[in-house]
Amino acid sequence: MRMMPATSTKLGPAACEKDAEKLEFIEEMTTKADEVQEKVLAEIMSQNGATEYLQRYKLGGATDRETFKSKVPMVTYEDLQPEIHRIANGDRSAILSACVYVAGLDKGKGLYFLFVKSESKTPGSLPARPVLTSYYKSHHFRTRPFDPYNVYTSPTAAILCADAFQSMYSQMLCSLLDRLAVLRVGAVFASGLLRAIRFFQLHWQELAHDIAAGRLSSKVTDPAVRDAVAEVLKPDPVLAEFIVSECAAEDWAGIITRIWPNTMYLDVIVTGAMAQYIPSLEYYSGGLPMTCTMYASSECYFGLNLRPMCKPSEVCYTIMPNMAYFEFLPLDAAAGSPPQLVDLADVEVGKEYELVITTYAGLYRYRVGDILHVTGFHNAAPQFRFVRRKNVLLSIESDKTDEEELQRAVERGSELLKPWGASVAEYTSQADTTVIPGHYVIYWELLVREGEGGRWPEKEALEACCLEMEEAMNTVYRQSRVADASIGPLEIRVVRSGTFDELMDYAIARGASINQYKVPRCVTFPPIIELLDSRVVELHFSPACPNWTPHPN
Ligand code: AMP
């Protein structure tokens, strides 16, 4: 058989002909970005022109940009709540969408921890489930044709098992049985992969026992999962012993490459709020590269990272203009009225925008809530760095701390833990106004590398972290602390190990999806605060005021 030479594209050589086609498609879409956008909008408007929502704006059948922009308003989730409630309650008329567009998604080969969530039904009997659950349950995923680039260690039955423990246990077990075949390890978000590692820490003994005996734990009861595991589980005392010897050591540094030694990279999203997991992932993987391939949401698939092997700090996503009609609200103009939305092809490099989408599924000029920074263009399609989600704030009075600032403060504070061999594994926060003046409370779960000579940081060190975080806060915060004394000293509440897993379990029990779960960076819901407070092992306050000097006139 003669091998075909790999085709070279502008993005580099393709691994195979099929990839070459995909790369060419990306080239074509991004080259004609504005043209594609015009076409997408016309398609959405003609497909959905007769919906109740669009009829309201009297477009008279027009599908062009000018009419769309002059007549259809920009909206938020709250604006659409009445329509969404009607749909959930069973109104089958064409309210927002005339039909539903299902995007095809591709996943690579490897060890991926993927989960579905049990479905609920709306009062009107529509299934309600997160987008990834829909995708895994769809025939696109279940009956996907064999593709050598698309083989998972997790049996489909294990992914489709809605019981979180049984699903995770069997996925982990199968990945151990096939450990030498694993070339990449991933989950959707970095937090999901760390949760899997935590699960492994808690259950390696049981897993090794099952492998030694060639018998699956009776805790896994789902018959489809049992059948799938039975196909690959045979007694393997040598492997069981290997797992025990690797996991019994206190030091879990590099555990990923020790157990799955052929892993070349981690495939997880580590941008945006996920950036804070990078140090933990580096620790457990021994510094493997991390690839963030996509930027997507339940509402719409947005873009691709065309340089997947770049450093996490350099990741930018190229918006694929065929996925939806994209508009951008300049950040500095957000307060002005009426807001001037910019088209995909017209955004300016260096500026920040809020993403506004019009989708085939029936959202019109919908504010996703993400802030993006334009870093450049690939052909005519802009590329964006994910900056943050809007409106995640801590506020005691006039101060406003967003997610990015809080993240920066935690990063700065946690630098002081390095000499102790410790780091912040997880964090969240609360604006505590039960005492006057109110103050910021930051909950920290610490990871102390005891196996590598690390030790638990002393009181003074954690107090210094409090002050360092205050130094990293914006000037309004520091002024309130120093000049007005309207904000009290920042407090760190150290919670015991495993608390953030409990927080996630709690959210999942209340209906969150495992794949799409993100640790809230600020908590306000009293039962969550109660849960956190009941796990506090130490609390520390900032011992002094941060620096602040009034600006000279
Ligand atoms: P969901 O609808 O639950 O899937 O959440 C979608 C949101 O997750 C997006 O609007 C972003 O705020 C965030 N998100 C998705 N992909 C990324 C990414 N690659 N980097 C940073 N944040 C992301």
Coordinates of C-alpha atoms and ligand atoms in Angstrom, one line a residue:
M1 CA 0.0 0.0 0.0
R2 CA 1.3 3.4 -0.9
M3 CA 1.2 6.1 1.9
M4 CA -0.4 9.4 0.8
P5 CA 1.9 12.3 1.6
A6 CA 0.5 14.5 4.4
T7 CA -1.2 17.6 2.9
S8 CA 0.3 20.9 4.0
T9 CA -2.0 23.7 4.9
K10 CA -1.5 27.3 6.2
L11 CA -1.9 25.9 9.7
G12 CA 0.8 23.4 9.1
P13 CA 0.9 19.8 7.8
A14 CA -2.2 17.7 8.4
A15 CA -1.8 14.3 10.0
C16 CA -4.1 12.7 7.4
E17 CA -6.4 13.5 4.5
K18 CA -9.4 13.8 6.7
D19 CA -7.7 16.3 8.9
A20 CA -6.5 18.2 5.8
E21 CA -10.2 18.6 4.8
K22 CA -11.1 19.9 8.2
L23 CA -8.1 22.4 8.2
E24 CA -9.1 23.6 4.7
F25 CA -12.7 24.1 5.9
I26 CA -11.3 26.3 8.8
E27 CA -9.3 28.2 6.2
E28 CA -12.3 28.8 4.1
M29 CA -14.6 29.8 6.9
T30 CA -12.1 32.2 8.5
T31 CA -11.1 33.7 5.2
K32 CA -14.6 34.6 4.3
A33 CA -15.7 35.5 7.9
D34 CA -17.8 38.5 7.1
E35 CA -19.5 36.9 4.1
V36 CA -20.2 33.7 6.2
Q37 CA -21.7 35.9 9.0
E38 CA -24.0 37.6 6.5
K39 CA -25.2 34.3 5.2
V40 CA -25.6 32.8 8.7
L41 CA -27.8 35.7 9.8
A42 CA -29.9 35.5 6.6
E43 CA -30.3 31.7 7.2
I44 CA -31.3 32.2 10.9
M45 CA -33.8 35.0 10.0
S46 CA -35.4 33.2 7.1
Q47 CA -35.6 29.9 9.1
N48 CA -37.1 31.5 12.1
G49 CA -38.9 34.6 10.6
A50 CA -42.3 33.2 11.4
T51 CA -41.5 32.6 15.1
E52 CA -43.6 34.6 17.6
Y53 CA -40.5 36.3 18.9
L54 CA -39.3 37.7 15.6
Q55 CA -42.8 38.5 14.5
R56 CA -42.9 40.9 17.4
Y57 CA -40.3 43.1 15.7
K58 CA -42.1 43.5 12.4
L59 CA -39.2 42.6 10.2
G60 CA -41.6 42.1 7.2
G61 CA -39.6 39.0 6.0
A62 CA -36.3 40.9 5.9
T63 CA -33.2 38.9 6.6
D64 CA -30.6 41.5 6.1
R65 CA -28.2 43.0 8.6
E66 CA -29.5 46.5 8.6
T67 CA -33.1 45.6 9.3
F68 CA -32.0 43.1 12.0
K69 CA -29.8 45.7 13.7
S70 CA -32.4 48.4 13.6
K71 CA -35.3 46.3 14.9
V72 CA -34.1 43.4 17.1
P73 CA -33.1 44.5 20.6
M74 CA -30.2 43.1 22.6
V75 CA -31.4 41.0 25.5
T76 CA -30.3 39.1 28.6
Y77 CA -31.5 35.8 30.1
E78 CA -34.0 37.7 32.3
D79 CA -35.7 39.3 29.3
L80 CA -36.3 35.9 27.8
Q81 CA -37.5 34.2 31.0
P82 CA -41.3 34.4 30.1
E83 CA -40.6 32.7 26.7
I84 CA -38.3 30.1 28.3
H85 CA -40.9 29.3 31.0
R86 CA -43.6 28.9 28.4
I87 CA -41.4 26.5 26.4
A88 CA -40.5 24.6 29.6
N89 CA -44.2 24.3 30.5
G90 CA -45.0 22.6 27.2
D91 CA -46.0 25.4 24.8
R92 CA -45.0 23.7 21.5
S93 CA -45.7 26.7 19.2
A94 CA -42.8 28.4 17.4
I95 CA -41.9 30.8 20.2
L96 CA -38.2 31.3 19.7
S97 CA -37.1 28.7 17.2
A98 CA -38.7 27.1 14.2
C99 CA -36.3 24.1 14.5
V100 CA -33.3 23.1 16.4
Y101 CA -29.8 23.1 15.0
V102 CA -27.6 20.4 16.3
A103 CA -23.9 21.0 16.0
G104 CA -21.6 18.0 15.4
L105 CA -18.8 17.8 18.0
D106 CA -15.6 15.8 17.7
K107 CA -13.5 14.4 20.5
G108 CA -10.1 12.8 20.2
K109 CA -8.7 9.6 21.5
G110 CA -7.7 9.0 25.1
L111 CA -8.7 8.9 28.7
Y112 CA -11.6 11.4 29.1
F113 CA -13.7 11.6 32.2
L114 CA -17.1 12.4 30.7
F115 CA -20.4 12.3 32.5
V116 CA -24.1 12.6 31.9
K117 CA -26.6 13.9 34.3
S118 CA -30.0 12.3 35.0
E119 CA -32.7 14.0 33.1
S120 CA -35.5 16.0 34.5
K121 CA -38.7 17.0 32.7
T122 CA -40.2 20.4 32.4
P123 CA -43.9 20.7 33.5
G124 CA -44.7 20.4 29.8
S125 CA -42.8 17.1 29.5
L126 CA -39.8 18.4 27.6
P127 CA -36.5 16.8 28.6
A128 CA -34.3 19.2 30.5
R129 CA -30.6 18.4 30.5
P130 CA -27.2 20.0 30.0
V131 CA -26.0 20.3 26.4
L132 CA -23.2 17.7 26.9
T133 CA -25.7 15.2 28.3
S134 CA -27.8 15.6 25.2
Y135 CA -24.7 15.1 23.0
Y136 CA -23.5 12.0 24.8
K137 CA -27.0 10.5 24.6
S138 CA -27.4 11.3 21.0
H139 CA -26.8 8.8 18.2
H140 CA -24.0 11.1 17.0
F141 CA -22.0 10.0 20.0
R142 CA -23.4 6.5 20.8
T143 CA -23.2 5.2 17.3
R144 CA -20.1 7.2 16.2
P145 CA -18.2 5.3 13.5
F146 CA -14.9 3.9 14.4
D147 CA -12.2 6.4 14.0
P148 CA -8.6 5.6 15.2
Y149 CA -8.3 9.2 16.5
N150 CA -11.5 8.9 18.5
V151 CA -11.1 5.9 20.8
Y152 CA -11.8 6.3 24.5
T153 CA -10.8 4.1 27.4
S154 CA -14.2 4.8 29.0
P155 CA -16.9 2.5 27.7
T156 CA -19.9 4.4 26.4
A157 CA -22.1 2.6 28.9
A158 CA -19.9 4.1 31.7
I159 CA -20.2 7.6 30.3
L160 CA -24.0 7.2 29.9
C161 CA -24.5 6.0 33.5
A162 CA -26.2 8.8 35.4
D163 CA -24.9 7.6 38.8
A164 CA -21.8 9.8 39.4
F165 CA -20.0 7.2 41.6
Q166 CA -20.6 4.2 39.3
S167 CA -19.7 6.2 36.2
M168 CA -16.4 7.6 37.7
Y169 CA -15.4 4.3 39.2
S170 CA -15.9 2.3 36.0
Q171 CA -14.2 4.9 33.8
M172 CA -11.2 5.0 36.2
L173 CA -11.0 1.2 36.3
C174 CA -11.1 0.8 32.6
S175 CA -8.4 3.5 32.2
L176 CA -6.2 1.6 34.6
L177 CA -6.7 -1.7 32.7
D178 CA -5.7 0.0 29.5
R179 CA -3.2 2.4 31.0
L180 CA -0.4 1.9 28.4
A181 CA -2.7 2.8 25.5
V182 CA -3.6 6.2 27.0
L183 CA -2.0 9.0 25.0
R184 CA -3.9 12.0 26.4
V185 CA -5.9 12.6 29.5
G186 CA -8.7 15.0 29.8
A187 CA -12.1 16.2 30.9
V188 CA -14.2 19.2 29.8
F189 CA -12.9 21.6 32.4
A190 CA -9.8 21.4 34.5
S191 CA -11.9 21.1 37.6
G192 CA -13.4 17.8 36.3
L193 CA -10.0 16.3 35.8
L194 CA -8.9 17.3 39.3
R195 CA -12.1 15.8 40.7
A196 CA -11.1 12.5 39.0
I197 CA -7.7 12.6 40.6
R198 CA -9.3 13.2 43.9
F199 CA -11.6 10.2 43.3
F200 CA -8.6 8.1 42.5
Q201 CA -6.9 9.2 45.8
L202 CA -10.0 8.1 47.7
H203 CA -10.6 4.8 45.9
W204 CA -7.3 3.4 44.6
Q205 CA -7.4 0.5 47.1
E206 CA -10.8 -0.7 46.0
L207 CA -9.8 -0.3 42.3
A208 CA -6.6 -2.3 42.9
H209 CA -8.6 -5.0 44.7
D210 CA -11.0 -5.4 41.8
I211 CA -8.1 -5.6 39.3
A212 CA -6.3 -8.3 41.4
A213 CA -9.5 -10.4 41.7
G214 CA -10.8 -9.6 38.2
R215 CA -14.2 -8.8 39.7
L216 CA -16.0 -5.5 39.6
S217 CA -17.0 -4.0 43.0
S218 CA -20.6 -4.7 44.0
K219 CA -21.1 -0.9 44.4
V220 CA -21.4 -0.8 40.6
T221 CA -24.9 -2.1 40.0
D222 CA -25.8 -0.7 36.5
P223 CA -26.1 -3.9 34.3
A224 CA -24.9 -2.1 31.1
V225 CA -21.8 -0.8 32.9
R226 CA -21.1 -4.2 34.5
D227 CA -21.3 -5.9 31.1
A228 CA -19.0 -3.3 29.5
V229 CA -16.4 -3.7 32.3
A230 CA -16.7 -7.5 32.2
E231 CA -15.4 -7.4 28.6
V232 CA -12.1 -5.9 29.7
L233 CA -11.6 -6.9 33.3
K234 CA -9.4 -10.0 33.9
P235 CA -7.4 -10.8 37.1
D236 CA -4.1 -8.9 36.8
P237 CA -2.3 -9.1 40.2
V238 CA 0.8 -7.5 38.7
L239 CA -1.1 -4.4 37.6
A240 CA -2.9 -4.3 41.0
E241 CA 0.4 -4.4 42.8
F242 CA 1.8 -1.6 40.6
I243 CA -1.2 0.6 41.4
V244 CA -0.8 0.0 45.1
S245 CA 2.9 0.8 45.0
E246 CA 2.4 4.0 43.1
C247 CA -0.6 5.2 45.1
A248 CA 0.4 4.2 48.6
A249 CA 3.3 6.7 48.5
E250 CA 2.4 10.0 50.1
D251 CA 3.8 11.9 47.2
W252 CA 1.3 12.2 44.4
A253 CA 3.5 14.5 42.3
G254 CA 3.4 13.3 38.6
I255 CA 0.8 10.6 39.4
I256 CA -0.7 11.0 35.9
T257 CA 2.4 10.1 34.0
R258 CA 3.3 7.4 36.5
I259 CA 0.0 5.6 36.0
W260 CA -0.5 6.5 32.3
P261 CA 3.2 6.8 31.2
N262 CA 2.5 7.4 27.5
T263 CA 0.4 10.5 28.2
M264 CA 1.6 13.3 25.9
Y265 CA -0.7 16.1 27.1
L266 CA -3.7 17.0 29.1
D267 CA -6.8 18.0 27.1
V268 CA -8.8 20.3 29.4
I269 CA -10.0 23.9 29.4
V270 CA -7.6 26.0 31.6
T271 CA -8.6 29.4 30.5
G272 CA -10.8 31.9 32.2
A273 CA -11.8 30.9 35.7
M274 CA -10.1 27.5 35.1
A275 CA -6.7 29.2 35.1
Q276 CA -6.3 28.7 38.8
Y277 CA -6.1 25.0 38.4
I278 CA -2.9 25.1 36.3
P279 CA -0.5 24.7 39.2
S280 CA -2.4 21.6 40.6
L281 CA -2.5 20.1 37.1
E282 CA 1.2 20.8 36.7
Y283 CA 1.8 19.1 40.0
Y284 CA -0.2 15.9 39.2
S285 CA 1.0 15.6 35.6
G286 CA 4.7 16.5 36.2
G287 CA 4.4 19.5 33.9
L288 CA 2.7 18.0 30.8
P289 CA 1.5 20.5 28.2
M290 CA -2.2 21.5 28.5
T291 CA -4.4 22.0 25.5
C292 CA -7.5 24.1 25.4
T293 CA -9.2 23.2 22.2
M294 CA -12.5 24.9 22.3
Y295 CA -14.6 27.7 23.6
A296 CA -18.3 26.8 23.8
S297 CA -21.4 27.1 25.8
S298 CA -24.8 25.5 26.1
E299 CA -26.3 28.2 24.0
C300 CA -23.8 27.9 21.1
Y301 CA -20.4 26.6 20.0
F302 CA -18.1 29.6 19.7
G303 CA -14.6 28.9 18.6
L304 CA -11.5 26.8 18.3
N305 CA -8.0 27.2 19.5
L306 CA -6.0 26.9 16.2
R307 CA -2.7 26.4 18.1
P308 CA -3.8 23.8 20.7
M309 CA -0.2 23.1 21.9
C310 CA 0.5 26.8 22.9
K311 CA 0.9 27.7 26.6
P312 CA -2.3 28.3 28.5
S313 CA -1.5 32.0 29.0
E314 CA -1.3 32.4 25.2
V315 CA -4.5 30.6 24.3
C316 CA -6.8 32.5 22.0
Y317 CA -10.0 31.2 20.3
T318 CA -10.9 31.9 16.7
I319 CA -14.6 32.4 16.4
M320 CA -16.0 30.1 13.7
P321 CA -18.3 32.4 11.8
N322 CA -20.6 29.6 10.6
M323 CA -21.8 28.7 14.1
A324 CA -24.0 31.7 14.8
Y325 CA -24.4 35.4 14.1
F326 CA -21.9 37.1 16.3
E327 CA -22.0 40.8 17.5
F328 CA -19.8 42.5 20.0
L329 CA -20.6 45.1 22.6
P330 CA -17.5 47.3 23.2
L331 CA -16.8 47.3 26.9
D332 CA -16.2 51.0 27.1
A333 CA -19.5 51.7 25.4
A334 CA -21.6 49.3 27.5
A335 CA -23.1 52.1 29.5
G336 CA -24.1 54.2 26.5
S337 CA -27.5 54.1 25.0
P338 CA -28.4 52.9 22.4
P339 CA -25.4 50.5 22.5
Q340 CA -23.5 50.2 19.2
L341 CA -22.8 46.6 18.5
V342 CA -19.9 45.7 16.3
D343 CA -19.9 42.9 13.7
L344 CA -17.5 40.0 13.8
A345 CA -15.3 41.3 11.0
D346 CA -15.1 44.8 12.5
V347 CA -13.8 44.2 16.0
E348 CA -10.5 46.0 16.7
V349 CA -7.3 44.3 17.9
G350 CA -6.5 45.2 21.6
K351 CA -10.1 46.0 22.5
E352 CA -12.4 44.2 24.9
Y353 CA -16.0 43.3 24.0
E354 CA -18.9 41.4 25.5
L355 CA -20.2 38.6 23.3
V356 CA -23.7 38.9 21.9
I357 CA -25.1 36.0 19.8
T358 CA -28.0 35.2 17.5
T359 CA -28.3 31.4 17.1
Y360 CA -30.2 28.9 14.9
A361 CA -31.8 27.6 18.0
G362 CA -33.7 30.8 18.6
L363 CA -31.7 33.3 20.7
Y364 CA -31.5 36.8 19.2
R365 CA -28.9 39.3 20.2
Y366 CA -28.4 37.4 23.4
R367 CA -25.7 38.5 25.9
V368 CA -23.7 35.4 26.8
G369 CA -22.0 37.2 29.7
D370 CA -18.4 36.6 28.5
I371 CA -15.8 39.4 28.1
L372 CA -13.3 38.8 25.3
H373 CA -10.1 40.5 24.3
V374 CA -9.2 40.7 20.6
T375 CA -5.7 39.4 20.1
G376 CA -5.5 39.3 16.3
F377 CA -7.1 37.7 13.2
H378 CA -6.8 34.4 11.5
N379 CA -7.6 35.3 7.9
A380 CA -10.7 37.6 8.3
A381 CA -11.9 35.9 11.5
P382 CA -10.9 37.6 14.8
Q383 CA -9.2 35.7 17.6
F384 CA -10.0 36.3 21.2
R385 CA -8.5 35.7 24.6
F386 CA -11.2 34.8 27.2
V387 CA -10.9 37.5 29.8
R388 CA -13.7 36.7 32.3
R389 CA -17.3 36.3 32.9
K390 CA -19.1 39.5 33.8
N391 CA -20.6 40.4 37.1
V392 CA -19.0 38.0 39.4
L393 CA -18.5 40.6 42.1
L394 CA -17.6 41.0 45.7
S395 CA -18.9 44.3 47.0
I396 CA -19.1 45.7 50.5
E397 CA -19.9 49.3 49.5
S398 CA -18.6 51.2 46.6
D399 CA -15.8 48.7 45.9
K400 CA -16.4 46.2 43.2
T401 CA -14.1 43.2 42.8
D402 CA -14.6 41.0 39.8
E403 CA -13.6 37.5 39.1
E404 CA -10.3 38.4 37.5
E405 CA -9.2 40.7 40.3
L406 CA -10.1 38.1 42.9
Q407 CA -8.2 35.5 41.0
R408 CA -5.2 37.9 40.8
A409 CA -5.4 38.6 44.5
V410 CA -5.5 34.8 45.3
E411 CA -2.6 34.2 43.0
R412 CA -0.6 36.9 44.7
G413 CA -1.5 35.8 48.2
S414 CA -0.8 32.2 47.5
E415 CA 2.7 33.0 46.2
L416 CA 3.6 33.4 49.9
L417 CA 2.8 29.8 50.5
K418 CA 5.5 28.5 48.1
P419 CA 8.3 28.3 50.7
W420 CA 6.0 26.0 52.7
G421 CA 5.5 23.7 49.8
A422 CA 1.8 24.6 49.8
S423 CA -0.7 26.1 47.3
V424 CA -4.3 27.0 47.1
A425 CA -6.1 24.0 45.6
E426 CA -9.5 25.7 45.5
Y427 CA -11.1 29.0 46.6
T428 CA -14.3 30.9 46.8
S429 CA -15.4 34.0 48.6
Q430 CA -18.1 35.8 50.3
A431 CA -18.8 39.4 51.2
D432 CA -19.6 39.1 54.9
T433 CA -21.8 41.9 56.0
T434 CA -23.1 40.3 59.2
V435 CA -20.8 42.6 61.2
I436 CA -20.2 46.2 60.5
P437 CA -18.0 47.1 58.7
G438 CA -18.3 44.2 56.3
H439 CA -15.3 42.4 55.0
Y440 CA -14.2 40.0 52.3
V441 CA -14.0 36.3 53.4
I442 CA -11.9 34.1 51.2
Y443 CA -12.3 30.3 51.7
W444 CA -9.1 28.4 50.9
E445 CA -8.6 24.7 50.5
L446 CA -4.8 24.1 50.7
L447 CA -2.7 21.5 49.0
V448 CA 0.5 20.9 51.1
R449 CA 3.1 18.8 49.4
E450 CA 4.2 16.9 52.5
G451 CA 5.9 14.2 50.4
E452 CA 8.3 16.8 49.1
G453 CA 9.2 18.4 52.4
G454 CA 6.3 20.8 52.5
R455 CA 4.6 21.6 55.8
W456 CA 1.4 23.3 57.0
P457 CA 1.9 27.1 56.9
E458 CA 2.0 28.9 60.2
K459 CA -0.5 31.5 61.4
E460 CA 1.8 34.4 60.6
A461 CA 2.2 33.2 57.0
L462 CA -1.5 32.9 56.4
E463 CA -2.0 36.4 57.9
A464 CA 0.6 37.7 55.5
C465 CA -1.4 36.1 52.7
C466 CA -4.5 38.1 53.9
L467 CA -2.6 41.3 53.6
E468 CA -1.0 40.4 50.3
M469 CA -4.4 39.8 48.8
E470 CA -5.6 43.2 50.1
E471 CA -2.5 44.8 48.4
A472 CA -3.6 43.2 45.2
M473 CA -7.2 44.7 45.3
N474 CA -8.2 47.8 43.4
T475 CA -7.7 51.3 44.7
V476 CA -11.4 51.7 45.7
Y477 CA -11.1 48.7 48.0
R478 CA -7.8 49.9 49.5
Q479 CA -9.2 53.4 50.0
S480 CA -12.2 52.0 51.8
R481 CA -9.9 50.0 54.1
V482 CA -7.4 52.8 54.8
A483 CA -9.2 56.1 54.5
D484 CA -12.8 55.3 55.2
A485 CA -12.5 52.1 57.4
S486 CA -15.7 51.1 55.7
I487 CA -14.3 47.6 54.9
G488 CA -12.9 45.4 57.7
P489 CA -9.7 43.3 57.4
L490 CA -9.8 40.6 54.8
E491 CA -10.2 37.1 56.3
I492 CA -9.0 33.7 55.1
R493 CA -11.0 30.7 56.2
V494 CA -9.0 27.6 55.6
V495 CA -11.4 24.6 55.0
R496 CA -10.5 21.0 55.4
S497 CA -9.4 18.9 52.4
G498 CA -12.3 17.7 50.3
T499 CA -14.6 20.6 51.1
F500 CA -14.8 21.8 47.5
D501 CA -15.7 18.2 46.4
E502 CA -18.6 18.3 48.9
L503 CA -19.6 21.7 47.5
M504 CA -19.7 20.2 44.0
D505 CA -21.6 17.1 45.2
Y506 CA -24.1 19.5 46.8
A507 CA -24.5 21.4 43.5
I508 CA -24.9 18.2 41.5
A509 CA -27.5 16.9 43.9
R510 CA -29.4 20.1 43.3
G511 CA -29.2 19.7 39.5
A512 CA -25.8 20.9 38.3
S513 CA -24.0 19.0 35.6
I514 CA -20.6 17.4 36.4
N515 CA -19.1 18.2 33.0
Q516 CA -20.1 21.8 33.1
Y517 CA -19.8 22.5 36.8
K518 CA -17.6 25.5 37.7
V519 CA -16.7 26.4 41.3
P520 CA -18.6 29.6 42.2
R521 CA -16.0 32.2 42.9
C522 CA -18.4 34.0 45.2
V523 CA -21.1 32.4 47.3
T524 CA -24.3 33.9 48.6
F525 CA -26.6 30.9 49.0
P526 CA -26.9 30.4 52.8
P527 CA -26.8 26.5 52.8
I528 CA -23.5 26.7 50.8
I529 CA -22.1 29.2 53.2
E530 CA -23.2 27.0 56.1
L531 CA -21.5 24.0 54.5
L532 CA -18.2 25.9 54.0
D533 CA -18.3 27.4 57.5
S534 CA -18.8 24.0 59.1
R535 CA -15.6 22.7 57.4
V536 CA -13.4 25.6 58.5
V537 CA -10.2 24.5 60.3
E538 CA -8.5 27.9 60.8
L539 CA -9.3 31.5 60.3
H540 CA -6.9 34.4 59.8
F541 CA -7.3 38.1 59.4
S542 CA -5.2 40.7 57.7
P543 CA -2.9 42.1 60.5
A544 CA -2.6 45.6 58.9
C545 CA -4.0 48.0 56.4
P546 CA -2.8 47.7 52.8
N547 CA -1.0 50.6 51.1
W548 CA -3.1 53.4 49.7
T549 CA -2.2 57.0 49.1
P550 CA -4.6 59.6 47.8
H551 CA -3.9 60.8 44.3
P552 CA -2.1 64.2 44.4
N553 CA -4.3 66.9 42.8
Ligands
AMP1 P1 -22.1 26.2 29.9 O1 -23.2 26.9 29.2 O2 -22.4 25.7 31.3 O3 -21.4 25.2 29.1 O4 -21.0 27.4 30.2 C1 -20.5 28.2 29.2 C2 -19.5 29.2 29.7 O5 -18.3 28.5 30.2 C3 -19.0 30.2 28.7 O6 -20.0 31.2 28.4 C4 -17.8 30.6 29.4 O7 -18.0 31.6 30.4 C5 -17.2 29.4 30.0 N1 -16.3 28.7 29.1 C6 -16.6 27.8 28.1 N2 -15.5 27.5 27.4 C7 -14.4 28.2 27.9 C8 -13.1 28.4 27.7 N3 -12.5 27.7 26.7 N4 -12.3 29.2 28.4 C9 -12.9 29.9 29.5 N5 -14.2 29.8 29.8 C10 -15.0 29.0 29.0

